[in-house]
Tab-separated table of C-alpha atoms in Angstrom:
chain	number	residue	atom	x	y	z
D	1	MET	CA	0.668	13.621	-1.035
D	2	LYS	CA	1.417	13.979	-4.758
D	3	PHE	CA	5.134	13.614	-3.995
D	4	LEU	CA	4.482	9.908	-3.300
D	5	LYS	CA	2.802	9.310	-6.677
D	6	GLY	CA	4.383	6.364	-8.437
D	7	THR	CA	4.884	4.408	-5.226
D	8	SER	CA	2.761	1.660	-3.715
D	9	ILE	CA	2.389	3.799	-0.578
D	10	TYR	CA	0.473	6.402	-2.603
D	11	SER	CA	-1.929	3.791	-3.973
D	12	ILE	CA	-2.393	2.188	-0.553
D	13	LEU	CA	-3.137	5.439	1.266
D	14	THR	CA	-5.378	6.957	-1.414
D	15	GLY	CA	-7.139	3.799	-2.617
D	16	SER	CA	-6.267	4.653	-6.194
D	17	CYS	CA	-5.638	2.256	-9.068
D	18	PRO	CA	-2.338	0.478	-8.392
D	19	VAL	CA	-1.302	0.648	-12.067
D	20	CYS	CA	-2.036	4.240	-13.158
D	21	GLN	CA	-2.915	5.841	-9.785
D	22	ASN	CA	-5.341	8.244	-11.460
D	23	GLU	CA	-8.696	7.259	-10.000
D	24	SER	CA	-10.183	5.532	-6.983
D	25	MET	CA	-10.787	1.784	-7.047
D	26	TYR	CA	-13.933	2.274	-4.982
D	27	LYS	CA	-17.380	3.280	-6.207
D	28	ASN	CA	-17.883	5.553	-3.215
D	29	THR	CA	-14.694	7.327	-2.155
D	30	SER	CA	-16.061	8.144	1.300
D	31	ILE	CA	-15.141	5.610	3.972
D	32	PHE	CA	-18.093	6.778	6.038
D	33	ALA	CA	-20.617	5.237	3.638
D	34	ILE	CA	-20.716	2.038	5.702
D	35	LYS	CA	-23.094	0.271	3.327
D	36	ASP	CA	-20.751	0.828	0.377
D	37	VAL	CA	-17.333	0.710	2.062
D	38	LEU	CA	-16.113	-2.276	0.014
D	39	GLY	CA	-17.985	-1.535	-3.221
D	40	MET	CA	-15.329	-1.556	-5.928
D	41	ASN	CA	-15.335	-0.699	-9.606
D	42	GLU	CA	-14.688	-3.706	-11.821
D	43	ARG	CA	-12.066	-1.907	-13.914
D	44	CYS	CA	-10.146	1.341	-13.926
D	45	SER	CA	-11.760	3.689	-16.447
D	46	HIS	CA	-8.374	5.292	-17.138
D	47	CYS	CA	-6.078	2.297	-17.820
D	48	ASN	CA	-8.673	-0.525	-17.977
D	49	THR	CA	-6.947	-2.556	-15.240
D	50	LYS	CA	-9.191	-5.297	-13.878
D	51	TYR	CA	-9.082	-5.130	-10.070
D	52	SER	CA	-10.285	-8.634	-9.276
D	53	MET	CA	-7.798	-10.907	-11.026
D	54	GLU	CA	-9.796	-14.023	-10.202
D	55	PRO	CA	-12.983	-14.897	-8.331
D	56	SER	CA	-12.575	-14.425	-4.592
D	57	PHE	CA	-9.307	-12.523	-5.118
D	58	PHE	CA	-9.852	-10.290	-2.094
D	59	TYR	CA	-10.265	-13.180	0.361
D	60	GLY	CA	-6.520	-12.893	0.878
D	61	ALA	CA	-7.081	-9.378	2.186
D	62	MET	CA	-8.587	-10.978	5.304
D	63	TYR	CA	-5.101	-12.060	6.354
D	64	VAL	CA	-3.792	-8.543	5.812
D	65	SER	CA	-6.800	-7.198	7.719
D	66	TYR	CA	-5.808	-9.241	10.756
D	67	GLY	CA	-2.349	-7.642	10.791
D	68	VAL	CA	-3.691	-4.139	10.240
D	69	GLY	CA	-6.273	-4.655	13.001
D	70	ILE	CA	-3.530	-5.833	15.358
D	71	ALA	CA	-1.500	-2.704	14.523
D	72	PHE	CA	-4.480	-0.476	15.376
D	73	GLY	CA	-5.066	-2.440	18.600
D	74	VAL	CA	-1.419	-2.174	19.651
D	75	ALA	CA	-1.431	1.553	18.934
D	76	ALA	CA	-4.584	1.961	21.050
D	77	PHE	CA	-2.989	-0.027	23.886
D	78	VAL	CA	0.256	1.958	23.813
D	79	ILE	CA	-1.611	5.267	23.866
D	80	SER	CA	-4.177	4.287	26.500
D	81	HIS	CA	-2.105	2.179	28.878
D	82	LEU	CA	1.463	3.371	28.503
D	83	PHE	CA	0.967	7.074	27.760
D	84	LEU	CA	-2.323	7.875	29.493
D	85	LYS	CA	-1.676	5.372	32.349
D	86	LEU	CA	-5.215	3.925	32.251
D	87	ASN	CA	-5.836	0.548	33.865
D	88	LEU	CA	-5.966	-2.646	31.772
D	89	LEU	CA	-9.748	-3.005	31.734
D	90	ILE	CA	-10.293	0.496	30.387
D	91	SER	CA	-7.459	-0.053	27.900
D	92	TYR	CA	-9.188	-3.218	26.719
D	93	PHE	CA	-12.431	-1.344	26.043
D	94	ILE	CA	-10.499	1.382	24.234
D	95	ILE	CA	-8.858	-1.247	22.010
D	96	VAL	CA	-12.253	-2.770	21.137
D	97	ALA	CA	-13.752	0.673	20.463
D	98	THR	CA	-10.779	1.649	18.299
D	99	ILE	CA	-11.089	-1.454	16.133
D	100	VAL	CA	-14.863	-1.012	15.756
D	101	VAL	CA	-14.604	2.691	14.902
D	102	PHE	CA	-11.723	2.227	12.466
D	103	LEU	CA	-13.117	-0.940	10.836
D	104	PRO	CA	-13.954	0.755	7.494
D	105	ILE	CA	-10.418	2.142	7.310
D	106	ILE	CA	-8.916	-1.231	8.261
D	107	LEU	CA	-10.957	-3.015	5.575
D	108	ARG	CA	-10.003	-0.582	2.826
D	109	LEU	CA	-6.356	-0.471	3.842
D	110	SER	CA	-6.248	-4.258	3.767
D	111	ARG	CA	-7.670	-4.422	0.263
D	112	ASN	CA	-5.315	-1.683	-0.904
D	113	ILE	CA	-2.281	-3.477	0.529
D	114	TRP	CA	-3.405	-6.825	-0.909
D	115	ILE	CA	-3.888	-5.572	-4.472
D	116	ASN	CA	-0.596	-3.665	-4.354
D	117	LEU	CA	1.223	-6.910	-3.584
D	118	PHE	CA	0.189	-8.200	-7.011
D	119	MET	CA	0.112	-5.056	-9.184
D	120	SER	CA	2.575	-2.221	-9.504
D	121	TYR	CA	2.720	1.273	-10.934
D	122	ASP	CA	3.252	1.530	-14.710
D	123	ARG	CA	4.408	4.976	-15.808
D	124	SER	CA	3.302	4.321	-19.405
D	125	LYS	CA	-0.328	3.955	-18.293
D	126	ASP	CA	-0.256	7.211	-16.310
D	127	LYS	CA	-0.976	9.557	-19.198
């Protein structure tokens, strides 16, 4: 995935600092630590970028989360109903299960997308 370094896609998929892309924004890099899934560092230790530009900055990520959740739900529906030919009720339960299981990923992706809308890669800080 190093070939994407310097792009917003790299920062979004890896959860790395959007400015230098050298370290994770999150205290615990594992998405399976449910208790700490949204625990973020205050600043990047490499380039000193402050992640939360203002109080309640990441509330906007809720709107992104809705879209990302819909994308996961649509993907679950297409796979379960259109490809596997399951009935609608079973497809509904698969959609709910998919969103519940992938919730930590959806939350982190949403935050990563949100912060990358406001910050961009700076090659001078990647040293």
